[in-house]
Amino acid sequence: MSAPARVLVVDDSPTMRGLITAVLSSDPEVNVIGQAGDALEAREAIKRLNPDVLTLDIEMPNMNGLDFLEKIMTLRPMPVIMVSTMTHRGAEATLAALEIGAFDCVGKPAPGELRPFGDLAEKVKAAARTQRQYSQPVAAVAPPPSVADFRVGRKIVAIGSSTGGVEALIAVLQKFPANCPPTVITQHMPPTFTKSFAERLNRLCAPVVQEATDGARLEIGKIYLAPGGERHLQVSGASAPCCRLIDRAPVNGHRPSVDVLFDSVAELAGRNAVGVILTGMGRDGAAGLLKMRHAGARTLGQNEKTCVVYGMPRVAHELGAVEQQLPLSAIGEEILKMTAARKEGTE
């Protein structure tokens, strides 16, 4: 058995620090080695205790969590899990933190919530195990091809991601031109965060990015992100493909689930689809990607070296669901190659 993950809890609320500590301490593979009430206390505790992982509040006195995170990633890179309020403002700040380099995020619990902080302990353990080199700068993204340079075919693109997916999706989707193939995405993310994430992607990318709504037609130049928390995203409609939001129990512990999305794309589009599985904990999406490949779809997986967590792509690769494993920087361009219309006609 490996040594427990050593965690420093940073939050200005003593009550919240106590709750996070209690949740983490219930897992024998996690050891809370200290607490801090603000960035100044946290800085001294990091020097003294050398934790494996930090949980970090966003709204704190003296220095907010985003500013402190930037200093951490510059001066002492380490895995940081953001703890955020489940509000639009909290979502915007958390997404900014994930772009800066935070490992993952959890929402602060509502009163009476049965499982406060959800899978925080699992995220802490995954963060402690990660081989990610936090000191490596994010590579500059080349401009996407122009509309004139890309002739879209008839394929649908389906992408699944989890931990590390914010950075990964930005890197992939910024390669897409404004006339990209219709693209559907399930990213594991707390409720209220996906709307803010879709808006952020829409500002950063050439195509239109929106949170998926029930009945929304799949159109060229549009990307649809599954809403977090309540329903699964599927696609249906042979003559006029559209998004469907389905009330079902969680699958693989997730709602929305990547497997549910990939299963529906396999059934609807078959060989006229491309499936992509990116960084993430667990195995969600692996079986669905295998179903897509068996149906004739092209399939891609992010390679271990560029994953924040090589979980979902690893399981998919081991199942034989992945046709090609590629570094993150190459995935966007490969999707475009697979979905472009052929010169002699349209796929």
mmCIF file of C-alpha atoms in Angstrom:
data_model
loop_
_atom_site.group_PDB
_atom_site.id
_atom_site.type_symbol
_atom_site.label_atom_id
_atom_site.label_comp_id
_atom_site.label_asym_id
_atom_site.label_seq_id
_atom_site.Cartn_x
_atom_site.Cartn_y
_atom_site.Cartn_z
ATOM 1 C CA MET A 1 0.000 0.000 0.000
ATOM 2 C CA SER A 2 1.375 3.414 -0.943
ATOM 3 C CA ALA A 3 1.671 6.212 1.619
ATOM 4 C CA PRO A 4 -1.504 8.271 2.205
ATOM 5 C CA ALA A 5 -1.905 11.463 0.193
ATOM 6 C CA ARG A 6 -0.805 14.395 2.362
ATOM 7 C CA VAL A 7 -3.233 17.315 2.089
ATOM 8 C CA LEU A 8 -3.254 20.934 3.236
ATOM 9 C CA VAL A 9 -6.773 22.417 3.517
ATOM 10 C CA VAL A 10 -7.020 26.173 2.795
ATOM 11 C CA ASP A 11 -10.302 28.018 3.483
ATOM 12 C CA ASP A 12 -11.118 31.176 5.415
ATOM 13 C CA SER A 13 -14.101 29.515 7.133
ATOM 14 C CA PRO A 14 -13.204 27.351 10.163
ATOM 15 C CA THR A 15 -16.464 25.453 9.660
ATOM 16 C CA MET A 16 -15.634 24.670 6.039
ATOM 17 C CA ARG A 17 -12.073 23.658 6.930
ATOM 18 C CA GLY A 18 -13.468 21.302 9.533
ATOM 19 C CA LEU A 19 -15.981 19.793 7.123
ATOM 20 C CA ILE A 20 -13.393 19.252 4.376
ATOM 21 C CA THR A 21 -11.001 17.737 6.915
ATOM 22 C CA ALA A 22 -13.689 15.377 8.221
ATOM 23 C CA VAL A 23 -14.624 14.233 4.716
ATOM 24 C CA LEU A 24 -11.007 13.613 3.726
ATOM 25 C CA SER A 25 -10.024 12.005 7.040
ATOM 26 C CA SER A 26 -12.732 9.366 6.596
ATOM 27 C CA ASP A 27 -10.566 7.885 3.819
ATOM 28 C CA PRO A 28 -7.583 5.945 5.224
ATOM 29 C CA GLU A 29 -5.566 6.750 2.100
ATOM 30 C CA VAL A 30 -5.746 10.514 2.766
ATOM 31 C CA ASN A 31 -3.933 12.349 5.552
ATOM 32 C CA VAL A 32 -4.860 15.972 6.289
ATOM 33 C CA ILE A 33 -1.568 17.343 7.587
ATOM 34 C CA GLY A 34 -2.650 20.944 8.162
ATOM 35 C CA GLN A 35 -5.131 23.772 7.693
ATOM 36 C CA ALA A 36 -4.774 27.429 6.756
ATOM 37 C CA GLY A 37 -7.228 30.328 6.831
ATOM 38 C CA ASP A 38 -5.727 32.493 4.094
ATOM 39 C CA ALA A 39 -2.955 32.638 1.508
ATOM 40 C CA LEU A 40 -0.353 33.972 3.947
ATOM 41 C CA GLU A 41 -0.921 31.111 6.385
ATOM 42 C CA ALA A 42 -1.032 28.660 3.471
ATOM 43 C CA ARG A 43 2.316 29.871 2.106
ATOM 44 C CA GLU A 44 4.040 29.233 5.422
ATOM 45 C CA ALA A 45 2.307 25.863 5.826
ATOM 46 C CA ILE A 46 3.406 24.756 2.344
ATOM 47 C CA LYS A 47 7.027 25.573 3.200
ATOM 48 C CA ARG A 48 6.801 23.805 6.560
ATOM 49 C CA LEU A 49 4.707 20.756 5.671
ATOM 50 C CA ASN A 50 5.448 20.147 1.961
ATOM 51 C CA PRO A 51 1.987 18.693 1.157
ATOM 52 C CA ASP A 52 1.249 16.490 -1.836
ATOM 53 C CA VAL A 53 -2.036 18.265 -2.595
ATOM 54 C CA LEU A 54 -3.744 21.536 -1.683
ATOM 55 C CA THR A 55 -7.486 22.175 -1.439
ATOM 56 C CA LEU A 56 -8.022 25.881 -2.044
ATOM 57 C CA ASP A 57 -10.966 28.212 -1.512
ATOM 58 C CA ILE A 58 -11.447 30.936 -4.124
ATOM 59 C CA GLU A 59 -12.847 33.782 -2.018
ATOM 60 C CA MET A 60 -10.450 34.535 0.855
ATOM 61 C CA PRO A 61 -9.126 37.637 2.639
ATOM 62 C CA ASN A 62 -5.657 39.154 1.984
ATOM 63 C CA MET A 63 -5.264 37.336 -1.354
ATOM 64 C CA ASN A 64 -7.974 35.533 -3.321
ATOM 65 C CA GLY A 65 -7.573 31.940 -4.414
ATOM 66 C CA LEU A 66 -6.933 32.754 -8.084
ATOM 67 C CA ASP A 67 -4.038 35.108 -7.325
ATOM 68 C CA PHE A 68 -2.583 32.608 -4.868
ATOM 69 C CA LEU A 69 -2.944 29.783 -7.391
ATOM 70 C CA GLU A 70 -0.976 31.766 -9.975
ATOM 71 C CA LYS A 71 1.817 32.253 -7.450
ATOM 72 C CA ILE A 72 1.787 28.546 -6.574
ATOM 73 C CA MET A 73 2.022 27.501 -10.218
ATOM 74 C CA THR A 74 4.894 29.923 -10.767
ATOM 75 C CA LEU A 75 6.907 29.421 -7.577
ATOM 76 C CA ARG A 76 6.007 25.963 -6.253
ATOM 77 C CA PRO A 77 3.937 23.999 -8.799
ATOM 78 C CA MET A 78 1.774 21.313 -7.172
ATOM 79 C CA PRO A 79 -1.663 19.702 -7.558
ATOM 80 C CA VAL A 80 -4.412 22.047 -6.340
ATOM 81 C CA ILE A 81 -8.120 21.217 -6.073
ATOM 82 C CA MET A 82 -10.362 24.288 -6.036
ATOM 83 C CA VAL A 83 -13.335 24.436 -3.674
ATOM 84 C CA SER A 84 -15.955 26.798 -5.065
ATOM 85 C CA THR A 85 -19.449 28.065 -4.386
ATOM 86 C CA MET A 86 -22.038 26.691 -6.814
ATOM 87 C CA THR A 87 -22.846 30.057 -8.367
ATOM 88 C CA HIS A 88 -22.242 31.664 -11.754
ATOM 89 C CA ARG A 89 -19.505 33.811 -10.239
ATOM 90 C CA GLY A 90 -17.985 30.790 -8.525
ATOM 91 C CA ALA A 91 -18.079 28.830 -11.775
ATOM 92 C CA GLU A 92 -16.319 31.584 -13.727
ATOM 93 C CA ALA A 93 -13.556 31.803 -11.143
ATOM 94 C CA THR A 94 -13.153 28.036 -10.970
ATOM 95 C CA LEU A 95 -12.870 27.729 -14.746
ATOM 96 C CA ALA A 96 -10.186 30.413 -14.704
ATOM 97 C CA ALA A 97 -8.393 28.394 -12.016
ATOM 98 C CA LEU A 98 -8.529 25.227 -14.121
ATOM 99 C CA GLU A 99 -6.995 27.133 -17.029
ATOM 100 C CA ILE A 100 -4.227 28.416 -14.741
ATOM 101 C CA GLY A 101 -3.421 24.822 -13.833
ATOM 102 C CA ALA A 102 -5.637 23.627 -10.980
ATOM 103 C CA PHE A 103 -6.009 19.840 -10.996
ATOM 104 C CA ASP A 104 -9.789 19.787 -10.542
ATOM 105 C CA CYS A 105 -12.664 21.436 -8.710
ATOM 106 C CA VAL A 106 -15.449 20.579 -6.281
ATOM 107 C CA GLY A 107 -18.483 22.599 -5.275
ATOM 108 C CA LYS A 108 -19.207 23.668 -1.734
ATOM 109 C CA PRO A 109 -22.174 21.684 -0.416
ATOM 110 C CA ALA A 110 -25.698 23.007 -0.015
ATOM 111 C CA PRO A 111 -27.345 22.747 3.434
ATOM 112 C CA GLY A 112 -28.445 19.174 4.145
ATOM 113 C CA GLU A 113 -26.509 17.654 1.253
ATOM 114 C CA LEU A 114 -26.088 13.915 1.846
ATOM 115 C CA ARG A 115 -22.614 13.557 0.322
ATOM 116 C CA PRO A 116 -20.811 16.866 0.838
ATOM 117 C CA PHE A 117 -17.911 17.338 -1.577
ATOM 118 C CA GLY A 118 -18.814 14.176 -3.495
ATOM 119 C CA ASP A 119 -15.672 12.386 -4.689
ATOM 120 C CA LEU A 120 -13.198 14.894 -3.212
ATOM 121 C CA ALA A 121 -11.135 12.145 -1.554
ATOM 122 C CA GLU A 122 -10.807 10.265 -4.853
ATOM 123 C CA LYS A 123 -9.724 13.464 -6.583
ATOM 124 C CA VAL A 124 -7.152 14.147 -3.885
ATOM 125 C CA LYS A 125 -5.686 10.652 -4.271
ATOM 126 C CA ALA A 126 -5.585 10.984 -8.057
ATOM 127 C CA ALA A 127 -3.914 14.378 -7.718
ATOM 128 C CA ALA A 128 -1.269 12.942 -5.400
ATOM 129 C CA ARG A 129 -0.511 10.172 -7.902
ATOM 130 C CA THR A 130 -0.362 12.377 -10.975
ATOM 131 C CA GLN A 131 2.841 12.521 -12.968
ATOM 132 C CA ARG A 132 1.901 15.833 -14.516
ATOM 133 C CA GLN A 133 4.735 18.317 -14.763
ATOM 134 C CA TYR A 134 3.078 21.461 -13.413
ATOM 135 C CA SER A 135 6.090 23.585 -14.215
ATOM 136 C CA GLN A 136 5.728 23.000 -17.953
ATOM 137 C CA PRO A 137 4.197 26.043 -19.710
ATOM 138 C CA VAL A 138 1.106 25.520 -21.844
ATOM 139 C CA ALA A 139 2.074 25.465 -25.514
ATOM 140 C CA ALA A 140 0.797 28.247 -27.736
ATOM 141 C CA VAL A 141 -2.162 27.246 -29.866
ATOM 142 C CA ALA A 142 -1.839 27.726 -33.634
ATOM 143 C CA PRO A 143 -4.739 29.546 -35.307
ATOM 144 C CA PRO A 144 -7.501 27.271 -36.657
ATOM 145 C CA PRO A 145 -7.867 26.763 -40.418
ATOM 146 C CA SER A 146 -10.088 29.235 -42.196
ATOM 147 C CA VAL A 147 -13.554 28.304 -43.428
ATOM 148 C CA ALA A 148 -12.203 28.335 -46.970
ATOM 149 C CA ASP A 149 -9.452 25.855 -46.074
ATOM 150 C CA PHE A 150 -11.741 23.269 -44.468
ATOM 151 C CA ARG A 151 -14.518 21.469 -46.302
ATOM 152 C CA VAL A 152 -16.658 19.710 -43.742
ATOM 153 C CA GLY A 153 -18.020 16.225 -44.384
ATOM 154 C CA ARG A 154 -21.031 14.529 -42.835
ATOM 155 C CA LYS A 155 -19.497 13.107 -39.712
ATOM 156 C CA ILE A 156 -20.509 13.838 -36.115
ATOM 157 C CA VAL A 157 -17.798 14.263 -33.481
ATOM 158 C CA ALA A 158 -18.342 13.045 -29.899
ATOM 159 C CA ILE A 159 -15.859 13.912 -27.136
ATOM 160 C CA GLY A 160 -15.704 12.710 -23.531
ATOM 161 C CA SER A 161 -13.490 14.124 -20.773
ATOM 162 C CA SER A 162 -13.222 14.578 -17.019
ATOM 163 C CA THR A 163 -10.361 15.672 -14.749
ATOM 164 C CA GLY A 164 -8.085 17.945 -16.781
ATOM 165 C CA GLY A 165 -10.763 18.321 -19.427
ATOM 166 C CA VAL A 166 -11.067 22.103 -19.269
ATOM 167 C CA GLU A 167 -7.541 22.655 -20.561
ATOM 168 C CA ALA A 168 -7.765 19.664 -22.893
ATOM 169 C CA LEU A 169 -11.022 20.753 -24.528
ATOM 170 C CA ILE A 170 -9.738 24.283 -25.026
ATOM 171 C CA ALA A 171 -6.613 22.896 -26.716
ATOM 172 C CA VAL A 172 -8.668 20.658 -29.037
ATOM 173 C CA LEU A 173 -11.506 23.024 -29.885
ATOM 174 C CA GLN A 174 -9.252 25.988 -30.586
ATOM 175 C CA LYS A 175 -7.998 23.981 -33.578
ATOM 176 C CA PHE A 176 -11.543 23.842 -35.043
ATOM 177 C CA PRO A 177 -12.560 26.255 -37.811
ATOM 178 C CA ALA A 178 -15.876 28.134 -37.701
ATOM 179 C CA ASN A 179 -17.406 25.502 -40.027
ATOM 180 C CA CYS A 180 -16.401 22.532 -37.880
ATOM 181 C CA PRO A 181 -18.374 19.269 -37.904
ATOM 182 C CA PRO A 182 -21.295 19.065 -35.438
ATOM 183 C CA THR A 183 -19.682 18.192 -32.117
ATOM 184 C CA VAL A 184 -21.214 16.888 -28.886
ATOM 185 C CA ILE A 185 -19.293 16.807 -25.608
ATOM 186 C CA THR A 186 -19.771 15.314 -22.174
ATOM 187 C CA GLN A 187 -17.357 16.776 -19.626
ATOM 188 C CA HIS A 188 -17.757 15.741 -15.978
ATOM 189 C CA MET A 189 -18.428 19.014 -14.195
ATOM 190 C CA PRO A 190 -20.601 20.243 -11.320
ATOM 191 C CA PRO A 191 -24.071 21.684 -12.091
ATOM 192 C CA THR A 192 -24.045 25.420 -12.967
ATOM 193 C CA PHE A 193 -20.443 25.158 -14.190
ATOM 194 C CA THR A 194 -21.202 23.878 -17.694
ATOM 195 C CA LYS A 195 -23.099 26.987 -18.787
ATOM 196 C CA SER A 196 -20.147 29.168 -17.789
ATOM 197 C CA PHE A 197 -17.734 26.752 -19.458
ATOM 198 C CA ALA A 198 -19.731 26.783 -22.700
ATOM 199 C CA GLU A 199 -19.709 30.585 -22.662
ATOM 200 C CA ARG A 200 -15.959 30.574 -22.051
ATOM 201 C CA LEU A 201 -15.339 28.144 -24.918
ATOM 202 C CA ASN A 202 -17.549 30.250 -27.161
ATOM 203 C CA ARG A 203 -15.319 33.258 -26.499
ATOM 204 C CA LEU A 204 -12.108 31.285 -27.072
ATOM 205 C CA CYS A 205 -13.051 29.210 -30.144
ATOM 206 C CA ALA A 206 -14.073 29.962 -33.728
ATOM 207 C CA PRO A 207 -17.247 27.783 -33.825
ATOM 208 C CA VAL A 208 -20.385 28.507 -31.810
ATOM 209 C CA VAL A 209 -20.232 26.677 -28.464
ATOM 210 C CA GLN A 210 -23.372 26.325 -26.372
ATOM 211 C CA GLU A 211 -24.791 24.289 -23.539
ATOM 212 C CA ALA A 212 -26.913 21.551 -25.113
ATOM 213 C CA THR A 213 -30.692 21.909 -24.918
ATOM 214 C CA ASP A 214 -33.263 19.194 -25.544
ATOM 215 C CA GLY A 215 -34.178 19.111 -29.227
ATOM 216 C CA ALA A 216 -31.308 21.331 -30.446
ATOM 217 C CA ARG A 217 -30.476 20.399 -34.055
ATOM 218 C CA LEU A 218 -26.908 19.279 -34.737
ATOM 219 C CA GLU A 219 -25.498 21.816 -37.180
ATOM 220 C CA ILE A 220 -22.194 22.487 -38.891
ATOM 221 C CA GLY A 221 -20.194 25.081 -36.985
ATOM 222 C CA LYS A 222 -21.775 24.275 -33.618
ATOM 223 C CA ILE A 223 -20.488 22.511 -30.517
ATOM 224 C CA TYR A 224 -22.873 21.257 -27.817
ATOM 225 C CA LEU A 225 -21.757 20.746 -24.199
ATOM 226 C CA ALA A 226 -23.815 18.460 -21.942
ATOM 227 C CA PRO A 227 -25.348 20.322 -18.972
ATOM 228 C CA GLY A 228 -23.915 19.169 -15.655
ATOM 229 C CA GLY A 229 -25.702 17.229 -12.998
ATOM 230 C CA GLU A 230 -29.273 16.330 -13.820
ATOM 231 C CA ARG A 231 -29.576 14.581 -17.193
ATOM 232 C CA HIS A 232 -27.571 12.639 -19.775
ATOM 233 C CA LEU A 233 -26.849 13.960 -23.266
ATOM 234 C CA GLN A 234 -27.740 11.707 -26.201
ATOM 235 C CA VAL A 235 -28.177 12.260 -29.930
ATOM 236 C CA SER A 236 -31.074 10.929 -31.977
ATOM 237 C CA GLY A 237 -33.002 11.460 -35.211
ATOM 238 C CA ALA A 238 -31.687 9.787 -38.357
ATOM 239 C CA SER A 239 -33.047 12.392 -40.784
ATOM 240 C CA ALA A 240 -32.449 15.426 -38.555
ATOM 241 C CA PRO A 241 -29.981 14.605 -35.755
ATOM 242 C CA CYS A 242 -30.548 16.525 -32.553
ATOM 243 C CA CYS A 243 -29.580 16.618 -28.875
ATOM 244 C CA ARG A 244 -31.718 14.816 -26.326
ATOM 245 C CA LEU A 245 -31.438 15.317 -22.557
ATOM 246 C CA ILE A 246 -32.461 12.093 -20.841
ATOM 247 C CA ASP A 247 -33.582 11.516 -17.254
ATOM 248 C CA ARG A 248 -31.745 8.393 -16.133
ATOM 249 C CA ALA A 249 -29.797 7.255 -13.101
ATOM 250 C CA PRO A 250 -26.052 7.989 -13.094
ATOM 251 C CA VAL A 251 -23.921 5.659 -15.222
ATOM 252 C CA ASN A 252 -20.416 4.824 -13.981
ATOM 253 C CA GLY A 253 -21.206 7.198 -11.131
ATOM 254 C CA HIS A 254 -21.737 10.127 -13.509
ATOM 255 C CA ARG A 255 -24.613 12.148 -14.856
ATOM 256 C CA PRO A 256 -24.094 13.117 -17.596
ATOM 257 C CA SER A 257 -22.119 10.041 -18.622
ATOM 258 C CA VAL A 258 -19.725 9.781 -21.549
ATOM 259 C CA ASP A 259 -20.824 6.178 -22.143
ATOM 260 C CA VAL A 260 -24.449 7.277 -22.611
ATOM 261 C CA LEU A 261 -23.396 9.854 -25.195
ATOM 262 C CA PHE A 262 -21.049 7.508 -27.070
ATOM 263 C CA ASP A 263 -23.655 4.701 -27.122
ATOM 264 C CA SER A 264 -26.190 6.992 -28.771
ATOM 265 C CA VAL A 265 -23.669 8.276 -31.336
ATOM 266 C CA ALA A 266 -22.720 4.690 -32.232
ATOM 267 C CA GLU A 267 -26.367 3.825 -32.821
ATOM 268 C CA LEU A 268 -27.224 6.997 -34.736
ATOM 269 C CA ALA A 269 -24.135 7.663 -36.837
ATOM 270 C CA GLY A 270 -22.100 4.437 -37.006
ATOM 271 C CA ARG A 271 -19.184 4.948 -39.368
ATOM 272 C CA ASN A 272 -20.177 8.590 -39.871
ATOM 273 C CA ALA A 273 -18.773 9.545 -36.497
ATOM 274 C CA VAL A 274 -15.503 10.238 -34.711
ATOM 275 C CA GLY A 275 -15.187 9.441 -31.001
ATOM 276 C CA VAL A 276 -12.545 11.031 -28.795
ATOM 277 C CA ILE A 277 -11.710 10.243 -25.174
ATOM 278 C CA LEU A 278 -9.592 12.718 -23.247
ATOM 279 C CA THR A 279 -8.026 12.945 -19.793
ATOM 280 C CA GLY A 280 -10.114 11.830 -16.825
ATOM 281 C CA MET A 281 -10.471 9.610 -13.757
ATOM 282 C CA GLY A 282 -12.204 6.250 -13.905
ATOM 283 C CA ARG A 283 -13.542 4.355 -16.916
ATOM 284 C CA ASP A 284 -16.564 6.347 -18.125
ATOM 285 C CA GLY A 285 -16.661 6.408 -21.925
ATOM 286 C CA ALA A 286 -14.398 3.413 -22.545
ATOM 287 C CA ALA A 287 -17.200 0.914 -23.277
ATOM 288 C CA GLY A 288 -19.110 3.490 -25.320
ATOM 289 C CA LEU A 289 -16.042 4.271 -27.412
ATOM 290 C CA LEU A 290 -15.594 0.548 -28.075
ATOM 291 C CA LYS A 291 -19.215 0.420 -29.239
ATOM 292 C CA MET A 292 -18.509 3.340 -31.575
ATOM 293 C CA ARG A 293 -15.461 1.590 -33.019
ATOM 294 C CA HIS A 294 -17.417 -1.644 -33.541
ATOM 295 C CA ALA A 295 -20.042 0.428 -35.379
ATOM 296 C CA GLY A 296 -17.379 1.676 -37.801
ATOM 297 C CA ALA A 297 -16.534 5.049 -36.240
ATOM 298 C CA ARG A 298 -13.011 6.429 -36.106
ATOM 299 C CA THR A 299 -11.721 6.687 -32.531
ATOM 300 C CA LEU A 300 -8.972 8.649 -30.814
ATOM 301 C CA GLY A 301 -7.546 8.653 -27.290
ATOM 302 C CA GLN A 302 -5.273 11.114 -25.520
ATOM 303 C CA ASN A 303 -1.886 9.595 -24.714
ATOM 304 C CA GLU A 304 -0.575 9.076 -21.200
ATOM 305 C CA LYS A 305 2.163 11.685 -21.351
ATOM 306 C CA THR A 306 -0.223 14.585 -22.018
ATOM 307 C CA CYS A 307 -3.088 13.491 -19.715
ATOM 308 C CA VAL A 308 -3.623 15.120 -16.342
ATOM 309 C CA VAL A 309 -5.116 11.740 -15.329
ATOM 310 C CA TYR A 310 -4.571 8.749 -17.614
ATOM 311 C CA GLY A 311 -7.697 6.915 -16.476
ATOM 312 C CA MET A 312 -10.509 6.992 -19.016
ATOM 313 C CA PRO A 313 -8.130 6.909 -22.027
ATOM 314 C CA ARG A 314 -6.140 4.062 -20.484
ATOM 315 C CA VAL A 315 -9.201 1.856 -19.965
ATOM 316 C CA ALA A 316 -10.438 2.638 -23.478
ATOM 317 C CA HIS A 317 -7.025 1.748 -24.920
ATOM 318 C CA GLU A 318 -6.880 -1.527 -22.975
ATOM 319 C CA LEU A 319 -10.361 -2.478 -24.222
ATOM 320 C CA GLY A 320 -9.280 -1.955 -27.824
ATOM 321 C CA ALA A 321 -11.606 1.019 -28.267
ATOM 322 C CA VAL A 322 -8.889 3.446 -29.361
ATOM 323 C CA GLU A 323 -7.771 3.394 -32.983
ATOM 324 C CA GLN A 324 -5.001 5.950 -32.362
ATOM 325 C CA GLN A 325 -3.429 7.367 -29.226
ATOM 326 C CA LEU A 326 -2.140 10.888 -29.755
ATOM 327 C CA PRO A 327 -0.661 13.745 -27.751
ATOM 328 C CA LEU A 328 -3.202 16.441 -26.920
ATOM 329 C CA SER A 329 -1.584 18.903 -29.327
ATOM 330 C CA ALA A 330 -2.301 16.599 -32.297
ATOM 331 C CA ILE A 331 -5.890 15.583 -31.550
ATOM 332 C CA GLY A 332 -7.701 18.630 -32.944
ATOM 333 C CA GLU A 333 -5.926 18.422 -36.289
ATOM 334 C CA GLU A 334 -6.520 14.659 -36.516
ATOM 335 C CA ILE A 335 -10.248 15.143 -35.913
ATOM 336 C CA LEU A 336 -10.348 17.606 -38.811
ATOM 337 C CA LYS A 337 -8.557 15.138 -41.090
ATOM 338 C CA MET A 338 -11.054 12.435 -40.185
ATOM 339 C CA THR A 339 -14.094 14.649 -40.724
ATOM 340 C CA ALA A 340 -13.102 16.590 -43.842
ATOM 341 C CA ALA A 341 -15.015 15.898 -47.056
ATOM 342 C CA ARG A 342 -13.150 13.850 -49.596
ATOM 343 C CA LYS A 343 -12.156 15.502 -52.837
ATOM 344 C CA GLU A 344 -14.319 13.229 -54.938
ATOM 345 C CA GLY A 345 -17.387 13.889 -52.828
ATOM 346 C CA THR A 346 -18.709 14.313 -49.319
ATOM 347 C CA GLU A 347 -18.388 11.607 -46.725
#
